[in-house]
C-alpha positions as a Markdown table, in Angstrom:
| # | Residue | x | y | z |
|---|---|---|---|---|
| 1 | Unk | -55.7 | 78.1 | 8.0 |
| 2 | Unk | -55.4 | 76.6 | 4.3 |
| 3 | Unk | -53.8 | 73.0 | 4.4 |
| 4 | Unk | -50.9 | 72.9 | 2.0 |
| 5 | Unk | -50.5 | 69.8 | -0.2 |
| 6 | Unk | -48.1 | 69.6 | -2.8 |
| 7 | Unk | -48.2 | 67.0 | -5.5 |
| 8 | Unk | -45.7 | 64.4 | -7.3 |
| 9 | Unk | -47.3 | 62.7 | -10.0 |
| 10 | Unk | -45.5 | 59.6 | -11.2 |
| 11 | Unk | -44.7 | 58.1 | -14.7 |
| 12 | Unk | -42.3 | 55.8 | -15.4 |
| 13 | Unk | -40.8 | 56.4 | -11.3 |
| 14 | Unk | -40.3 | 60.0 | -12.1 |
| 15 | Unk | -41.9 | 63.1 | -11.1 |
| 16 | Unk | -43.5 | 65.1 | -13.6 |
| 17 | Unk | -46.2 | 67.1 | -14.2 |
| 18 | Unk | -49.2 | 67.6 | -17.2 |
| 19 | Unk | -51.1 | 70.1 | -18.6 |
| 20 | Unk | -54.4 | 69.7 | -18.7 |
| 21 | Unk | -53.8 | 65.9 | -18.7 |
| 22 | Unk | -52.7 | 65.7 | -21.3 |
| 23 | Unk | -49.8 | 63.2 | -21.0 |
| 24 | Unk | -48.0 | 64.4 | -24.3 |
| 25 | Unk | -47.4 | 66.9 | -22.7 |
| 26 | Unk | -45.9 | 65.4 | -19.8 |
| 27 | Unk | -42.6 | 67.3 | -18.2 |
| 28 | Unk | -40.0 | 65.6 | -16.2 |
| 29 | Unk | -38.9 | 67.5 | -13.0 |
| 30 | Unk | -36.7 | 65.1 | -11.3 |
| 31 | Unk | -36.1 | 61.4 | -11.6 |
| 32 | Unk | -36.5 | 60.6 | -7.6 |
| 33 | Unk | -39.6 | 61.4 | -6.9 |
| 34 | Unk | -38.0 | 60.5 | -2.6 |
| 35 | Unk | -35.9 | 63.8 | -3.3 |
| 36 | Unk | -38.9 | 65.6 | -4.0 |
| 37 | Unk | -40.7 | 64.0 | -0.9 |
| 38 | Unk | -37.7 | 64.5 | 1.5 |
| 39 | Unk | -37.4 | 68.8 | 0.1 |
| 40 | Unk | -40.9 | 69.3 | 1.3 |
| 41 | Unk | -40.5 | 67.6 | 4.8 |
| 42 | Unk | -37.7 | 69.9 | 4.9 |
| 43 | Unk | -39.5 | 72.6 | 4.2 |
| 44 | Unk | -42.5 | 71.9 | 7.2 |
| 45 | Unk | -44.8 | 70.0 | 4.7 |
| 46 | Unk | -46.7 | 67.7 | 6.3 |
| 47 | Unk | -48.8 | 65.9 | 3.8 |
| 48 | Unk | -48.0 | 65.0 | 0.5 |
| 49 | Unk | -50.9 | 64.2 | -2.8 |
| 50 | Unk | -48.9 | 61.1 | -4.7 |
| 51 | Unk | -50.8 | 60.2 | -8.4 |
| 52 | Unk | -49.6 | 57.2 | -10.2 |
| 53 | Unk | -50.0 | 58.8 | -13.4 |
| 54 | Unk | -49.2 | 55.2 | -14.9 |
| 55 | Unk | -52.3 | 53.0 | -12.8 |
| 56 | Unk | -54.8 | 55.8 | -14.0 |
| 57 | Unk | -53.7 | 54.9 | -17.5 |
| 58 | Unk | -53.5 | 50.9 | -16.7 |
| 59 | Unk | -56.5 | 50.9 | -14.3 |
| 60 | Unk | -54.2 | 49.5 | -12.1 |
| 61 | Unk | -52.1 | 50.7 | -9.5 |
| 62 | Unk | -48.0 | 50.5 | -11.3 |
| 63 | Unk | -45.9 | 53.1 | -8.9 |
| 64 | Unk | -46.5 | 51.6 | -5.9 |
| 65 | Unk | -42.8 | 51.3 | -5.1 |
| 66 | Unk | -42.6 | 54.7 | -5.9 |
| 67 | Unk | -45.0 | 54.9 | -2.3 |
| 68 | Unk | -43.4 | 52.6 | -0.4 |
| 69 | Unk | -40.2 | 54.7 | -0.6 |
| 70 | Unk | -41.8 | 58.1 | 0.3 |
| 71 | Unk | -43.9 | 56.4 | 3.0 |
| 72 | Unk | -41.4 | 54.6 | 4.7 |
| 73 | Unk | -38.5 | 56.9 | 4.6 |
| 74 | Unk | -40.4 | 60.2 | 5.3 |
| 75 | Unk | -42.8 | 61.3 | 8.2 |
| 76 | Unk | -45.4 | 63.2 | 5.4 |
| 77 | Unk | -48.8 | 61.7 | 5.5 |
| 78 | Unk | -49.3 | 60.6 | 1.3 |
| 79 | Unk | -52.6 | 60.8 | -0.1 |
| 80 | Unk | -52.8 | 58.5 | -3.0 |
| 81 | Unk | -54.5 | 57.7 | -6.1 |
| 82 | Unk | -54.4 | 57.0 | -9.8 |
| 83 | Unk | -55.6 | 53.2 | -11.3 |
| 84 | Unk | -57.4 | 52.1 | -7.9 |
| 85 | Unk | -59.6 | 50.3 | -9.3 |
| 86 | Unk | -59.8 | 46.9 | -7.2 |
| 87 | Unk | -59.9 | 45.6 | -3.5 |
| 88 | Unk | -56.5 | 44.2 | -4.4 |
| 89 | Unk | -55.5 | 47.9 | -5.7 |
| 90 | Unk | -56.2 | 49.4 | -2.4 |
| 91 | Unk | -55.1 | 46.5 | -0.5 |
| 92 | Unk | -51.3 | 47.1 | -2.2 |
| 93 | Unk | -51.7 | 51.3 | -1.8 |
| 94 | Unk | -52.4 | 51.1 | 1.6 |
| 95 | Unk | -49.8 | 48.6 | 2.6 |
| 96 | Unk | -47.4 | 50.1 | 0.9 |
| 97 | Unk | -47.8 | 53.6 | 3.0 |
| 98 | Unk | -50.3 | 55.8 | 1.9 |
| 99 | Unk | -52.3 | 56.9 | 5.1 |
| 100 | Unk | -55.4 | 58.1 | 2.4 |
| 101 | Unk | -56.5 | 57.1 | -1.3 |
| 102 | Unk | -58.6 | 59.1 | -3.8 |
| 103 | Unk | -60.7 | 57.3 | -6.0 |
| 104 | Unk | -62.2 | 58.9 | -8.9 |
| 105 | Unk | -63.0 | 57.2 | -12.0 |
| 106 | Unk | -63.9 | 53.8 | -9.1 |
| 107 | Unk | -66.7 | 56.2 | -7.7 |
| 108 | Unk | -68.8 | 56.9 | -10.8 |
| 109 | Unk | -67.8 | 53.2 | -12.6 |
| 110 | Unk | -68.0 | 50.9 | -9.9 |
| 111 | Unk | -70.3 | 53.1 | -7.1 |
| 112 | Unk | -70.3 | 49.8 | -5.5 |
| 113 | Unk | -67.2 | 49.5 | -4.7 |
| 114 | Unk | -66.5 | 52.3 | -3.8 |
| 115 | Unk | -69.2 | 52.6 | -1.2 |
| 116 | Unk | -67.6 | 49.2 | 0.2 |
| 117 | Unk | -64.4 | 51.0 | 0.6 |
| 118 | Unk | -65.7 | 53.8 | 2.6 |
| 119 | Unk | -67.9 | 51.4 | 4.5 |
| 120 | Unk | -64.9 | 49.5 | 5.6 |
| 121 | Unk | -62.2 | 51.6 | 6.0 |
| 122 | Unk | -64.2 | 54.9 | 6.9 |
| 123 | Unk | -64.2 | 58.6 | 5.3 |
| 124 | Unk | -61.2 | 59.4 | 7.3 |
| 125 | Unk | -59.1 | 57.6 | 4.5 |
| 126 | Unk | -61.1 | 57.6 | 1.5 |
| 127 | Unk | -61.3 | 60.6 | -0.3 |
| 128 | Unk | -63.3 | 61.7 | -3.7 |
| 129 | Unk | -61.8 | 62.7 | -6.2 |
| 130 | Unk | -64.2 | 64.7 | -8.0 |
| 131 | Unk | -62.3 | 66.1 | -11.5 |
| 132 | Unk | -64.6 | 67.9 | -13.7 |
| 133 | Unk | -65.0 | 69.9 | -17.4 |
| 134 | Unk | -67.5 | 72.2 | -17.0 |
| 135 | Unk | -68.6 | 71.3 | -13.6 |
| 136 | Unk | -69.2 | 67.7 | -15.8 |
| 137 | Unk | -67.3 | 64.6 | -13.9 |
| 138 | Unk | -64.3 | 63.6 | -16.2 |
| 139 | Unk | -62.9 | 59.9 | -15.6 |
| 140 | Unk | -59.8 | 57.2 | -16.9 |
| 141 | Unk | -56.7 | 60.5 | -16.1 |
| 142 | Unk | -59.2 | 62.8 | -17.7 |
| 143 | Unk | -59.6 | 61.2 | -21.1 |
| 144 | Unk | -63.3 | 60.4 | -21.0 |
| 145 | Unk | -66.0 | 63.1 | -19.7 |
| 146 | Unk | -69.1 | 61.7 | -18.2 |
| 147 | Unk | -72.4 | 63.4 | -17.9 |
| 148 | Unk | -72.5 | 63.4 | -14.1 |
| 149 | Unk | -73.3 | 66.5 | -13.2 |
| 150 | Unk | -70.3 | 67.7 | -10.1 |
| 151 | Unk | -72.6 | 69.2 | -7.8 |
| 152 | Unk | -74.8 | 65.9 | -7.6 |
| 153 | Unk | -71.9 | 63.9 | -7.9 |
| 154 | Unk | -70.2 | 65.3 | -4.6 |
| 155 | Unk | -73.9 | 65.3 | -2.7 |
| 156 | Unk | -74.3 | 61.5 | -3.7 |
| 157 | Unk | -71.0 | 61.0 | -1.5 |
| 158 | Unk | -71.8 | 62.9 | 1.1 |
| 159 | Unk | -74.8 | 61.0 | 2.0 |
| 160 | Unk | -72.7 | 58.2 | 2.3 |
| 161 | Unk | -69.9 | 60.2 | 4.5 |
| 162 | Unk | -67.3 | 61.3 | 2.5 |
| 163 | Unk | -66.0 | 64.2 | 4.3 |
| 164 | Unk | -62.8 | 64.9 | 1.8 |
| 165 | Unk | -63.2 | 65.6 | -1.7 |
| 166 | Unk | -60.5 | 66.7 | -4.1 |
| 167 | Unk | -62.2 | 69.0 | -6.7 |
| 168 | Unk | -59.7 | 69.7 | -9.7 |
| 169 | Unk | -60.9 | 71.6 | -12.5 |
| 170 | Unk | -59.4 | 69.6 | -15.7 |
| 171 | Unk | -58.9 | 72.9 | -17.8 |
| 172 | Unk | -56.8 | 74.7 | -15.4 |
| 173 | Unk | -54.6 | 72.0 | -14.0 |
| 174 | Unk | -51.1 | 72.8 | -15.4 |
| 175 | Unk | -51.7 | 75.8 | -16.8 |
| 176 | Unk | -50.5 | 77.9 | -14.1 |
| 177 | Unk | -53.4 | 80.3 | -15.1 |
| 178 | Unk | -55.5 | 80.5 | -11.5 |
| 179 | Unk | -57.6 | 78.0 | -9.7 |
| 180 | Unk | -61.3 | 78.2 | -10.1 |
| 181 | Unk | -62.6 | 80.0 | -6.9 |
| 182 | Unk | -65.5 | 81.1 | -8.1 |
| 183 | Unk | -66.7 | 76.9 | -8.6 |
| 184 | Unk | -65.5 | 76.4 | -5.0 |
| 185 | Unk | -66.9 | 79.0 | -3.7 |
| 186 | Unk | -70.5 | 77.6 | -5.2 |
| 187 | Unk | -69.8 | 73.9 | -4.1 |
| 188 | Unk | -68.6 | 75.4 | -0.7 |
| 189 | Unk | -71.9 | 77.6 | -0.6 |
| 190 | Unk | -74.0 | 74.6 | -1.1 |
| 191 | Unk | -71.7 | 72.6 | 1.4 |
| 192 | Unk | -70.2 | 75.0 | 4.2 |
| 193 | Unk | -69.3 | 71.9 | 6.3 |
| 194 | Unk | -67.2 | 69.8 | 3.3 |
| 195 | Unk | -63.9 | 69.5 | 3.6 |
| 196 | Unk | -62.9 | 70.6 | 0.0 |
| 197 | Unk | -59.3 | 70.7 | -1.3 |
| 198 | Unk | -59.1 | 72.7 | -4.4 |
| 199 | Unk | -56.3 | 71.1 | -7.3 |
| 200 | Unk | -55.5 | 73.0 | -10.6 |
| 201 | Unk | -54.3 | 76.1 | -12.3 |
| 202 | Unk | -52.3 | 77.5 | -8.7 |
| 203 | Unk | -49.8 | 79.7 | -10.1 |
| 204 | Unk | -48.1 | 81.5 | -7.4 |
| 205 | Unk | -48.8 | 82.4 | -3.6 |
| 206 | Unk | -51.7 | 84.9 | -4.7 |
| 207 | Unk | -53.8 | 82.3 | -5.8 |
| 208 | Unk | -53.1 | 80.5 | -2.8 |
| 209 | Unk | -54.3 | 83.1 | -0.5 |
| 210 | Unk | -57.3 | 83.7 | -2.3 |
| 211 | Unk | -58.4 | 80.7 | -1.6 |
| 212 | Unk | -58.0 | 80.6 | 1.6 |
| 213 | Unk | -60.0 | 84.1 | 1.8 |
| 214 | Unk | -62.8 | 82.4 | 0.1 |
| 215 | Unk | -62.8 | 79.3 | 2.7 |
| 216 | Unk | -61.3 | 76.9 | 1.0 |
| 217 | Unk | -60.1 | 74.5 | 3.3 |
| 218 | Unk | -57.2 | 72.7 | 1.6 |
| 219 | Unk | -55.2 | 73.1 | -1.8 |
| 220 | Unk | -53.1 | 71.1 | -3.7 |
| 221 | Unk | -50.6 | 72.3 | -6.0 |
| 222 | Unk | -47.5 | 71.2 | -8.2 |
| 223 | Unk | -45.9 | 72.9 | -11.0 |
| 224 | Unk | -46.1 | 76.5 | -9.5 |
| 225 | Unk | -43.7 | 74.9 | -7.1 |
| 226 | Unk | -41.4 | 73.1 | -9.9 |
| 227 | Unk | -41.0 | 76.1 | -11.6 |
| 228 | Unk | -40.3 | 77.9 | -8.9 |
| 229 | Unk | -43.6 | 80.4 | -8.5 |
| 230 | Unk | -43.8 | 78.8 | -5.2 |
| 231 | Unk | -41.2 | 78.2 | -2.7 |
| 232 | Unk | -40.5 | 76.8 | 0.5 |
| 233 | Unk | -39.8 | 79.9 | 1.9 |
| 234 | Unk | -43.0 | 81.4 | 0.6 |
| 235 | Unk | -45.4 | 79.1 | 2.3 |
| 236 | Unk | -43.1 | 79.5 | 5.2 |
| 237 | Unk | -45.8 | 81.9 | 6.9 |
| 238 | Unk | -49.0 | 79.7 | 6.4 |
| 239 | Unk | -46.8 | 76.5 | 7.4 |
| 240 | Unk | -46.0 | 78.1 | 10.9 |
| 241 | Unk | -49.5 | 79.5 | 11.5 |
């Protein structure tokens, strides 16, 4: 069964969502991002993706409060990322909740690092975050593409143990216009053991299931459920499975 993971990406303490990440074209959904959190444990979410929209900007982490809140006053296991760029930065996400971090833009600028992190901590809470253009690695929230190749990118990792990689293709995220299945389905063909967790372009429950028919183990989605293409009650069934 597909995990479900919705997201809340933060600016300014708020939850809103981009397109394409593009931050002009940010829209605010609700100014208390805990609302949001406390909705989906409602609803029988159990995990929750949390991006500090403001620390990938900043290369540093900013919204931490903003984790502290959902982590301490809900039972949803948080995923987090956006500006971890130091020890300190992951020092301050973990102890301020999040069970998990994705580091992106750390793993192709500071490889070092990054391999410390999972060395120390273990692939159980490190996640890649592996967000490409044209199957090319994009870095800094998406403003600056480099010409690190996905595939290799991922298989670099996975020699090192990452088991978790969150795959978003940049020009569907916020679009609303389908999730690339076709690119999973190749980095899933070349990797049948990867725990992959697709992110961008979800628009609505169909896409959702076609995922799940194509294997993909996890997805992450977020303004198909703001505006409402998604709902609780929809994702009932494949919550209760």
């Amino acid at each position: 069964m597909i995990e479900l993971i919705p997201a809340i990406d933060i600016i300014g303490g708020k939850c809103v969502r981009l397109s394409q990440g593009d931050y002009a074209s940010q829209k605010v959904y609700n100014e208390h991002p805990l609302e949001v959190a406390r909705m989906l444990e409602d609803g029988g979410i159990r995990r929750l993706h949390v991006v500090d929209l403001d620390g990938a900007a900043s290369h540093h982490i900013v919204n931490y409060k903003v984790l502290e809140e959902i982590a301490t006053r809900t039972s949803l296991v948080v995923d987090f990322g956006g500006g971890l760029k130091t020890d300190e930065d992951l020092r301050i996400a973990f102890e301020s909740g999040a069970r998990m971090v994705t580091g992106g833009s750390i793993a192709v600028k500071n490889p070092e690092v990054f391999s410390r992190w999972i060395a120390t901590y273990g692939a159980e809470r490190i996640i890649l975050g592996a967000d490409a253009k044209d199957k090319r690695i994009a870095v800094n929230g998406w403003k600056e593409d480099s010409a690190l190749d996905l595939f290799e990118f991922i298989d670099g990792y996975r020699r090192q143990s990452i088991t978790q990689v969150i795959c978003t293709d940049i020009r569907r995220d916020g679009m609303l216009q389908g999730p690339a299945v076709d690119l999973y389905r190749e980095i899933l063909d070349r990797d049948p053991e990867l725990h992959l967790i697709a992110s961008g372009g979800v628009s609505g429950m169909d896409d959702i299931y076609r995922l799940e028919e194509a294997g993909v183990p996890g997805v992450i989605f977020g303004k198909a459920l703001y505006e409402g293409r998604i709902t609780l009650d929809l994702l009932r069934p494949l919550l209760d499975a």
